[in-house]
XYZ file of C-alpha atoms in Angstrom:
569
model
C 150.300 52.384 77.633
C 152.817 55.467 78.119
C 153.807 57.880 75.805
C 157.735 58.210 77.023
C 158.066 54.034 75.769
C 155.729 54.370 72.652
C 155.364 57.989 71.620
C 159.690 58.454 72.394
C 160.020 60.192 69.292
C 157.051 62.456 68.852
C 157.869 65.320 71.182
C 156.024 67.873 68.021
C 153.125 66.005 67.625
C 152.555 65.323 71.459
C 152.970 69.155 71.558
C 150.415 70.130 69.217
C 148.141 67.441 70.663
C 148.697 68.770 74.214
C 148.114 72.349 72.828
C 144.662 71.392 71.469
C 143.853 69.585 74.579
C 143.795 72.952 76.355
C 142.048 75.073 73.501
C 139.015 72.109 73.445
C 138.973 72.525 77.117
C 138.439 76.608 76.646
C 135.753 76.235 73.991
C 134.263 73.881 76.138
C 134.054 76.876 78.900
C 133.450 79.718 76.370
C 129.872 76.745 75.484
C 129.190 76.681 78.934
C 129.571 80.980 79.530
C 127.163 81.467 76.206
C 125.027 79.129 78.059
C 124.531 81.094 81.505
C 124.333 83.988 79.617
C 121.072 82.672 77.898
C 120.029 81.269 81.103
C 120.679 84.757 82.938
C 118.892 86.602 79.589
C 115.853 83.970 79.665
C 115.066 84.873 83.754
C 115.375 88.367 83.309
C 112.745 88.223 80.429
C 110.621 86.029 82.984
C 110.984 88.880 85.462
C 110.329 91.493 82.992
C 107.117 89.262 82.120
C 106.045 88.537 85.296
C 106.643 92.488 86.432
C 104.875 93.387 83.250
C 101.955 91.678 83.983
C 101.263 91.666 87.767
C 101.753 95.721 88.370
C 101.580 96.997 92.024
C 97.717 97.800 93.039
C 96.575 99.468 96.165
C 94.903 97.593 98.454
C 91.197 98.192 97.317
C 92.154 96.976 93.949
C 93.657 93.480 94.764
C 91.989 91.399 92.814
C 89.130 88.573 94.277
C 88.069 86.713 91.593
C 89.418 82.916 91.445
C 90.449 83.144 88.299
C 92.422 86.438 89.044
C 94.110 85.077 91.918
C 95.054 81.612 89.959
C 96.501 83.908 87.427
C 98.330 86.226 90.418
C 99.816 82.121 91.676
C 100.607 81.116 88.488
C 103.124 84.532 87.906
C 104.311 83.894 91.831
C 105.827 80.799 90.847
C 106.887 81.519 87.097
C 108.728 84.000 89.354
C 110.396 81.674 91.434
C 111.178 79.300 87.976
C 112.700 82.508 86.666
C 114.753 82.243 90.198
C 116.142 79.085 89.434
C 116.922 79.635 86.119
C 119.408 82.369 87.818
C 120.425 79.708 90.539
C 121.610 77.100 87.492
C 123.402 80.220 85.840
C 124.969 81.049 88.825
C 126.115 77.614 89.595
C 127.078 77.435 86.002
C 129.280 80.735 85.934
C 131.282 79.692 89.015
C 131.594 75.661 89.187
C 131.652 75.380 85.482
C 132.778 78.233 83.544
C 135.010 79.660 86.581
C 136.700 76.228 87.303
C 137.393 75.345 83.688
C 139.039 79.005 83.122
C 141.137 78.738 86.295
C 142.039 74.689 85.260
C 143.059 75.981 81.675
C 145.316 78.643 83.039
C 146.781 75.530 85.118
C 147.259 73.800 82.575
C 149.101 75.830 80.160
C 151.922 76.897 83.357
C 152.296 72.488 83.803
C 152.638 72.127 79.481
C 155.155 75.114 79.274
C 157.147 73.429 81.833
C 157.056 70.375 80.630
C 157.942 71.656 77.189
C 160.664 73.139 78.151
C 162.065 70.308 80.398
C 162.004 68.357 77.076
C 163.851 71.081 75.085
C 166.406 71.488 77.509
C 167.055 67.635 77.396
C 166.885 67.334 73.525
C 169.441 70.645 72.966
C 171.256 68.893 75.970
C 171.722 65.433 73.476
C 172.408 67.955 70.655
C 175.029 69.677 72.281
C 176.638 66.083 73.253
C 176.220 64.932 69.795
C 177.899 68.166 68.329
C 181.075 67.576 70.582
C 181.190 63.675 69.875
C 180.771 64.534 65.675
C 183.338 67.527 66.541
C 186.402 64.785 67.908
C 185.250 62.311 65.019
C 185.955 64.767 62.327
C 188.966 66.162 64.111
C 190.028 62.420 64.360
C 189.390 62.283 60.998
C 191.505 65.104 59.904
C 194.250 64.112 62.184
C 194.525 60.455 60.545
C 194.488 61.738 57.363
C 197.435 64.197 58.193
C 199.319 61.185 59.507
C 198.356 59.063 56.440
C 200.544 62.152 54.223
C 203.188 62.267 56.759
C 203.826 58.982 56.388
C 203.762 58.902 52.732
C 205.721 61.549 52.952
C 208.697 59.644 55.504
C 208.689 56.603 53.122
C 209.470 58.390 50.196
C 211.924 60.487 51.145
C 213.333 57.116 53.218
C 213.702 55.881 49.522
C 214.927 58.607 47.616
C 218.814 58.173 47.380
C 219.167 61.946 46.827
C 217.618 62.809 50.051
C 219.598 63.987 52.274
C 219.027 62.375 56.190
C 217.844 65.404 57.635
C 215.343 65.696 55.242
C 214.392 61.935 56.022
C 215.212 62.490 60.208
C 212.679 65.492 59.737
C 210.182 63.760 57.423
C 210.175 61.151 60.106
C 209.841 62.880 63.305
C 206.888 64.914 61.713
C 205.256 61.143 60.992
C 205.526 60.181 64.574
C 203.745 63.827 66.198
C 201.293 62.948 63.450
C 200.673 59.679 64.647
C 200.250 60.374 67.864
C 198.356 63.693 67.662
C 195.875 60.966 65.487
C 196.234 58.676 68.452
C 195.056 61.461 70.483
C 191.890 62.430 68.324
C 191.563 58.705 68.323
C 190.887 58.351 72.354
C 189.027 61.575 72.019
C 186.605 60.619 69.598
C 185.768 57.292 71.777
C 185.314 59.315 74.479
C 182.821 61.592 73.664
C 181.316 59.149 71.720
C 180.974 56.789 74.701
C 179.561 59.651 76.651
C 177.113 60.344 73.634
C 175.373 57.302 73.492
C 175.523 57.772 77.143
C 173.539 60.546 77.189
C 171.788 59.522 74.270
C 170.579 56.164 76.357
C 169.802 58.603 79.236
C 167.792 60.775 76.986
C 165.440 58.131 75.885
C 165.282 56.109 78.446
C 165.099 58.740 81.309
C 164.217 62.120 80.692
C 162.084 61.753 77.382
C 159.888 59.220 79.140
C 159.526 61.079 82.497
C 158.205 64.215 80.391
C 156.370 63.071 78.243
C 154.706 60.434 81.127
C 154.007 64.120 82.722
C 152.554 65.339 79.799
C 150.314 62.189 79.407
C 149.343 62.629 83.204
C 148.451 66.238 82.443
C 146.601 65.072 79.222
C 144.181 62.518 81.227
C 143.589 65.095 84.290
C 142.016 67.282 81.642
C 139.907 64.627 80.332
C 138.695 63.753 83.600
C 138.380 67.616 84.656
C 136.328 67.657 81.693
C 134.204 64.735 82.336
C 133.302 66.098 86.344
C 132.591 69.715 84.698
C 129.977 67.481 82.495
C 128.774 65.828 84.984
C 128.577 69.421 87.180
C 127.069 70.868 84.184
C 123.858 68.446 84.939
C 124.024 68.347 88.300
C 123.150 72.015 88.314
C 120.109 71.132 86.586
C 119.138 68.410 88.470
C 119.756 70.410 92.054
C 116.926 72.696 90.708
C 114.656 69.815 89.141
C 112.659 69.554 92.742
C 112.081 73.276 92.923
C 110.914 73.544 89.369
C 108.719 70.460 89.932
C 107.102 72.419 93.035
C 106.690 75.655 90.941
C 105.078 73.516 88.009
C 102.685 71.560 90.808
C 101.863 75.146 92.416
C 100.851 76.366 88.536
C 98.731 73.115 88.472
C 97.293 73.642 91.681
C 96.490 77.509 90.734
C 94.733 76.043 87.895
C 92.615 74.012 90.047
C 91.556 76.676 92.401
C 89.829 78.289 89.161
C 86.123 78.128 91.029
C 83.126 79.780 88.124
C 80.789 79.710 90.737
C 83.037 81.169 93.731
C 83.581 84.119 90.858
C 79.952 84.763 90.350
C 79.011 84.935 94.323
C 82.106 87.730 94.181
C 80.483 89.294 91.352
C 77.249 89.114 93.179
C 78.582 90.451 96.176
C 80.737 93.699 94.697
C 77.950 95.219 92.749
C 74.935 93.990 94.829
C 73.032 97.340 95.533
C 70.635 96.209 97.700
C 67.742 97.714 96.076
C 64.661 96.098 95.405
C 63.187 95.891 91.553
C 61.196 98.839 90.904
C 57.185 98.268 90.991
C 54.618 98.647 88.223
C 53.656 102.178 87.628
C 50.969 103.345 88.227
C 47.896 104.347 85.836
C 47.404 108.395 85.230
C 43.776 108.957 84.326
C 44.076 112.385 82.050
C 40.860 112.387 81.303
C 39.004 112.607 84.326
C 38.733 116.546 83.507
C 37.092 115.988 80.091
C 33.543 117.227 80.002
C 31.207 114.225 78.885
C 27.901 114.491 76.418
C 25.005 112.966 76.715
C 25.992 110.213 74.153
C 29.302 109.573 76.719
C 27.068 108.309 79.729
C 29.014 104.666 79.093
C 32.113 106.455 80.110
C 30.682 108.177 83.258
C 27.785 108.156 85.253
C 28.710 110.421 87.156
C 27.391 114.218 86.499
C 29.730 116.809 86.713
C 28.337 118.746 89.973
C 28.142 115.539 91.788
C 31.670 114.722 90.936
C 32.364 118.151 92.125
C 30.702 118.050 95.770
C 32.109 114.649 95.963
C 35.980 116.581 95.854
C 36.372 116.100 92.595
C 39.148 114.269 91.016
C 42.012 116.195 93.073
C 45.404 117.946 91.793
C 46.772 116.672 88.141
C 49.988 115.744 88.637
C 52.180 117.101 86.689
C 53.410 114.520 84.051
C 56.776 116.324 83.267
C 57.369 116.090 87.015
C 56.353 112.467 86.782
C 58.780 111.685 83.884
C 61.672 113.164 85.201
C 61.209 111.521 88.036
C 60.846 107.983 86.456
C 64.134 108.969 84.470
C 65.760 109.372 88.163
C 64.895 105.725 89.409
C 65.469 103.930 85.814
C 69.371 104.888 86.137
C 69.684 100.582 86.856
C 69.449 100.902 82.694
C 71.165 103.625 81.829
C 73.906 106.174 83.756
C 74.007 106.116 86.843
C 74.220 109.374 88.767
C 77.276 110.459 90.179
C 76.928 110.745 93.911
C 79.579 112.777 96.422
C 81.479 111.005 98.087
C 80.282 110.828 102.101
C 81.487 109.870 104.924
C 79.116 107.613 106.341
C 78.802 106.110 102.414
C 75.388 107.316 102.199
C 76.127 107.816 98.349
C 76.664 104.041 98.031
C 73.609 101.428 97.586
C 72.714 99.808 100.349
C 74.551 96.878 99.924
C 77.972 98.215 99.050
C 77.327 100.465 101.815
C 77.079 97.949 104.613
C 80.049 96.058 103.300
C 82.344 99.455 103.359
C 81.211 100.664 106.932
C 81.664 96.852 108.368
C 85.270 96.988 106.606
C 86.110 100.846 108.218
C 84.884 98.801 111.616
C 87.522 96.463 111.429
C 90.119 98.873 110.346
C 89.339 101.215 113.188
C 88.992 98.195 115.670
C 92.597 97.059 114.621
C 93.841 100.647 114.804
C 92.116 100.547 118.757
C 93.816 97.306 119.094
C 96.883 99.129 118.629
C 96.379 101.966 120.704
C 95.273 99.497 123.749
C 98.708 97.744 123.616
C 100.504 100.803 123.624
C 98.734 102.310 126.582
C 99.048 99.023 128.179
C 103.105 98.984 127.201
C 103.360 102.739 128.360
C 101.537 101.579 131.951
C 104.164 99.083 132.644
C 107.384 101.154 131.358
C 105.886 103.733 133.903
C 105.381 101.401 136.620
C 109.064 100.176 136.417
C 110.172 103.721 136.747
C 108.161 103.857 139.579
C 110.064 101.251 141.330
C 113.341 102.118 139.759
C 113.480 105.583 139.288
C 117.291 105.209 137.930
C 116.019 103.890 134.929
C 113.618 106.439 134.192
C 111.489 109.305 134.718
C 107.701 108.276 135.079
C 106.234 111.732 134.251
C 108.067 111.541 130.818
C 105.752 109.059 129.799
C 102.326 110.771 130.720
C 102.175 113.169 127.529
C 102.648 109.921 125.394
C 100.062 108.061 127.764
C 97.546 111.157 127.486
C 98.167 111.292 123.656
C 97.568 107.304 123.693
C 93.894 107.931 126.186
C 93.068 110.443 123.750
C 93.601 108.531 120.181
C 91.533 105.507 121.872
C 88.960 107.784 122.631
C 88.532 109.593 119.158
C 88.946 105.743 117.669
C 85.849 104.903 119.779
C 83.667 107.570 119.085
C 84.539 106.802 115.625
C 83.594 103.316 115.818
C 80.175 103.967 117.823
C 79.170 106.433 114.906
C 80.059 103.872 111.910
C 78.489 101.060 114.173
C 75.456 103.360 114.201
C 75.517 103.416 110.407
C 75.866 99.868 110.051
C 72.947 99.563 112.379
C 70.549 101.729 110.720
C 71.264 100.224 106.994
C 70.725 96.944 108.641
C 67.311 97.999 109.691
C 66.620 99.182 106.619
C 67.539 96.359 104.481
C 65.618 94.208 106.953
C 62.707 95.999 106.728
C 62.727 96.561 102.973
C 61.043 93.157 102.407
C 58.139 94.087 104.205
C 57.420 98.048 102.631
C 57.627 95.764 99.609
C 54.415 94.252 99.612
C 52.742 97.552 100.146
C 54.094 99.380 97.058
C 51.839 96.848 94.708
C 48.976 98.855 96.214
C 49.814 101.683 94.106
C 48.434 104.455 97.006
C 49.295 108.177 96.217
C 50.933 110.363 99.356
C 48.477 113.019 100.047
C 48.861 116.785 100.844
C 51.585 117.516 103.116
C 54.626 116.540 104.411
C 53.992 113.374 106.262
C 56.635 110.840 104.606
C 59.533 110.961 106.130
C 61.576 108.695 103.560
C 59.865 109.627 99.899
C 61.779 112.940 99.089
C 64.857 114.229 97.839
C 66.610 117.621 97.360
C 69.578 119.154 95.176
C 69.263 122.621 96.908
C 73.254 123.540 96.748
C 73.215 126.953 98.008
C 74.424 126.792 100.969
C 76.856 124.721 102.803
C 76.926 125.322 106.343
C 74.505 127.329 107.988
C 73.836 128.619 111.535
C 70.413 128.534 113.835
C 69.818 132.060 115.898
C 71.526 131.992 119.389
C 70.472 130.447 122.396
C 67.468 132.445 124.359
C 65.532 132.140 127.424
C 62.530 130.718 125.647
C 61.895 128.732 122.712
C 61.122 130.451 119.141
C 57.693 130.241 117.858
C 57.378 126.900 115.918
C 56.437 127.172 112.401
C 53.236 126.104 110.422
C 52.679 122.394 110.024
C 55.424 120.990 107.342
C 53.648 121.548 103.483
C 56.212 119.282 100.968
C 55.607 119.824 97.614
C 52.588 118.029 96.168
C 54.700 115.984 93.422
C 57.407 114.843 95.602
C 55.922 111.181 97.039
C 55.284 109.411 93.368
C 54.297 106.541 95.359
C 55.587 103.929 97.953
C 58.699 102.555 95.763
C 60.463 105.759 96.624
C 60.360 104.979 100.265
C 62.796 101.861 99.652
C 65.954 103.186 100.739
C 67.247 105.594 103.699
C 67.796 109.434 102.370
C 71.948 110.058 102.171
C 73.228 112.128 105.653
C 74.116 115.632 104.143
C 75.188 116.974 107.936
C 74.464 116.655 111.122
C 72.235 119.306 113.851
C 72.335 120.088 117.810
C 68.887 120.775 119.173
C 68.918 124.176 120.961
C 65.569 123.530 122.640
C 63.733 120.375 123.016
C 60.650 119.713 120.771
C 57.739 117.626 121.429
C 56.800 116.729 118.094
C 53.019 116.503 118.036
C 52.081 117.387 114.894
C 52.039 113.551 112.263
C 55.230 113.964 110.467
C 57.444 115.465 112.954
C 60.619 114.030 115.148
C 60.636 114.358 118.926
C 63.734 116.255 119.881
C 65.568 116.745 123.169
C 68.126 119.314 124.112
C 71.118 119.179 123.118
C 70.609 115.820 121.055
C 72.531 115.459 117.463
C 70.612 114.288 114.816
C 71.505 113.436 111.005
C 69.995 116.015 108.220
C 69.002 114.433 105.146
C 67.043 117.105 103.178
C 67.277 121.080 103.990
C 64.700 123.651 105.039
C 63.033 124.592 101.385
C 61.936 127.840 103.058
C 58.613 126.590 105.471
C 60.692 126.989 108.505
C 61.341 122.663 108.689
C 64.395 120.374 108.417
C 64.083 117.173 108.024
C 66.464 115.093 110.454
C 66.822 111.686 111.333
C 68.020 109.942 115.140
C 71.086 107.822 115.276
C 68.537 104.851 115.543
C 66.918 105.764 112.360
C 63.803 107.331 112.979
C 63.056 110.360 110.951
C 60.913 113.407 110.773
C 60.494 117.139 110.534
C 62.272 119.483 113.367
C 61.971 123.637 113.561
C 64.506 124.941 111.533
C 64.924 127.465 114.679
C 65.202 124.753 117.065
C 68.434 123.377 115.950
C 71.791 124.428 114.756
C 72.864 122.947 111.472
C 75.974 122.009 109.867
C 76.338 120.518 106.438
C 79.293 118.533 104.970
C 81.274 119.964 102.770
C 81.119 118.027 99.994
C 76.967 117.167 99.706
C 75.107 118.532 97.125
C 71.778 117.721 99.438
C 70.409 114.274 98.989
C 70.118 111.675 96.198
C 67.988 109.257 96.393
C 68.847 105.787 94.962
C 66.675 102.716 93.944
């Protein structure tokens, strides 16, 4: 059905219909640019969220926990939803909302012309109309003029008293009206013939060719609007998959959730190592009470006899003993703070082990590293060799030496963490078994012959210095004397003493006396506890055996940052 045939006469009302055509279209696009704007706002949020609540940690702090690292997944892919939610604005804002605007702006250029194709065509009918109503109405005139003219002729044609130039004149003025009217007469049928010529043109032509243009134009907007509908869900549908895959992943994050996988972890970050402390052991205070006659139940024993049999021995001291069992109880309450070492000594056992295996593999990496490089620098330097125009092979040996020299500082720090690693191995192996001896309950006697059971917070001093070298050794001092309250009993023994520095042995030592470390020249041992003014150090070998060395015999150097040893449980 065609406008130009059925709609001939409603060039206003296809106007205004045409005009709202366009204006639905551009409400259609202003929907569609509120639209991507909520999409656009809605992913930013989700970045904000996700941002919000998965902050930047260092590497130490990366979370291992299951549940953690579901959580971690599930903001990775809300992350990526939030990037599709940016890829259907996107899409949106340019083959939507872009398209319609530049269609619309189309579409009013095509309407204005075709308006004005139709105005010029109906003021072109008007202006034939005026010219054919202009000739009728001059016909008009001009037949009424010859109507009074020859009214005029006839009655002056009767009138005796008229003279015949009066009736010659009244006469000829009849005939130039008549044929002035004659005149008007062919006019007026022309321009009326070429009226409804026009006229028949106008309708039949030019009306129906615009507005058959304007009903074309009408119809490509509907159907621009239907494919911008259809683009409008095809932009959601393009990112359906991906969302679908971001949803699964969240699913799959959810199933990774593993409660026993979090307590092993759990198990495994605070696991000290340390065994449970033993039952203490029962102080008899009344062993110096003098007994009566009437007490002979109690004791058998007579005073004098228990006196050439040695007597009960030293009291300990209980305040001595308390603070001590304060020390080892930290498991339920505060924990000491430790300094921080270098070889982790502060740490429990457990915790230690797990750092110095992790520094390993950092430090084996970093040797990796160095390796390839040396190895890269070695061929570069042999191809300069054989083409000297590329090159200069000495430029490479500082760079080569600097390479030799990093791989050997890596290694030596490798061997000495591999030697920590070693020795807290052998002592968590060998825990077990000092285990079953602690239920005995035996006291440490007199002197210093434990090498494990004491501890020190001397912090006077920090680095200290043995005399020089000399010809022959320095007299040795008196057998080690520890203090009589410092082995409680074997629980104390459990765990290595913390490296506070390290010693060179200025003369070898033979290490007779029970309690004391075999030495030889020049040999670096660990210090774990200080000389408390007898003249001994206590030292330990890089394969873990420990004992007391001359004070004199060695030159000492303590870390920095150790407040002497701390012993943990």
């Amino acid at each position: 059905m065609s406008w130009g045939t059925e709609l001939w006469d409603q060039f206003e009302n296809l106007d205004r219909h045409t005009q709202w055509g366009i204006d639905f279209l551009e409400r259609y696009a202003k929907f569609v640019k509120e639209r991507l704007e909520i999409e656009q706002n809605y992913a930013k949020q989700l970045r904000n969220l996700v941002k919000k609540y998965c902050p930047k940690r260092s590497k130490d702090e990366e979370p291992r926990f299951t549940s953690c690292l579901s959580f971690y997944s599930i903001l990775n892919e809300l992350n990526d939803y939030a990037g599709q939610r940016e890829v259907v604005a996107e899409e949106m804002g340019h083959k939507v909302y872009g398209e319609l605007m530049r269609y619309s702006q189309d579409l009013k250029a095509e309407r204005k012309h075709h308006l004005q194709e139709g105005r010029k065509a109906q003021q072109y009918l008007d202006q034939c109309w005026k010219q054919m109503d202009n000739s009728k109405k001059k016909f008009e005139r001009e037949c009424k003029e010859a109507e009074k003219s020859q009214l005029s002729y006839e009655r002056l044609d009767n009138d005796i008293n008229a003279t015949k130039s009066e009736v010659e004149k009244a006469k000829s003025q009849f005939y130039l009206r008549t044929h002035m009217a004659d005149e008007s007469k062919n006019e007026y049928a022309a321009q009326l013939q070429n009226f409804n010529g026009e006229q028949w043109k106008h309708f039949n032509n030019a009306i129906p060719h615009i507005f058959k243009n304007l009903q074309d134009m009408d119809e490509r907007r509907t159907v621009k609007l239907g494919e911008t509908y259809r683009s409008f869900a095809e932009v959601e549908r393009r990112v359906v998959p991906i969302i679908s895959k971001c949803l699964e992943g969240m699913v799959s994050a959810a199933k990774a959730v593993d409660e026993r996988k979090d307590s092993v972890i759990v198990v495994e970050s605070f696991k000290s190592g340390f065994e449970p402390p033993g039952d203490f052991p029962f102080e008899d205070f009344s062993q110096n009470l003098s007994r009566t006659g009437s007490d002979g139940t109690i004791s058998s024993t007579p005073k004098g006899d228990r006196d050439k049999e040695g007597g009960p021995g030293p009291r300990p001291d209980p305040k001595h003993s308390m603070g001590k069992a304060k020390n080892k109880l930290w498991l339920f309450g505060k924990k000491p703070k430790a300094p921080s070492l270098e070889d982790f000594s502060h740490l429990p056992p457990e915790q230690r082990r797990k750092r110095l295996q992790q520094r390993i593999d950092e430090l084996s990496k970093e040797l990796q590293k160095e390796v390839d490089q040396r190895d890269a620098l070695n061929k570069m330097k042999d191809v300069y060799e054989k083409n000297p125009q590329m090159g200069d092979p000495s430029s490479l040996q500082p760079k080569i030496s600097e390479t030799m020299c990093n791989m050997e500082k890596l290694r030596s720090e490798i061997h000495k963490n591999e030697s920590w690693l070693s020795e807290v191995e052998g002592k968590q192996s060998s825990r077990g078994d000092r285990r079953h001896s602690a239920d005995n309950h035996h006291h440490t006697p007199q002197g210093r012959e434990s090498p494990e059971g004491s501890y020190t917070d001397d912090t006077n001093q920090e680095h200290q210095r043995a005399p020089p070298h000399h010809h022959s050794s320095p007299p040795q001092p008196g057998p080690p004397n520890p203090d009589a309250h410092e082995f409680d009993d074997e629980f104390d023994d459990d765990d290595p003493l913390p490296v506070i520095g390290h010693c060179k042995a200025l003369y070898s030592f033979d290490g007779q006396n029970e309690g004391t470390l075999v030495m030889a020249e020049d040999e670096v041992l660990y210090i774990i506890e200080q000389d408390k003014g007898d003249g001994w150090t206590r030292a330990r070998k890089q394969g873990g055996e420990e004992g007391y060395v001359p004070t004199s015999y060695v030159e000492i150097t303590l870390e920095k940052n150790s407040k002497g040893a701390v012993t943990y449980i």
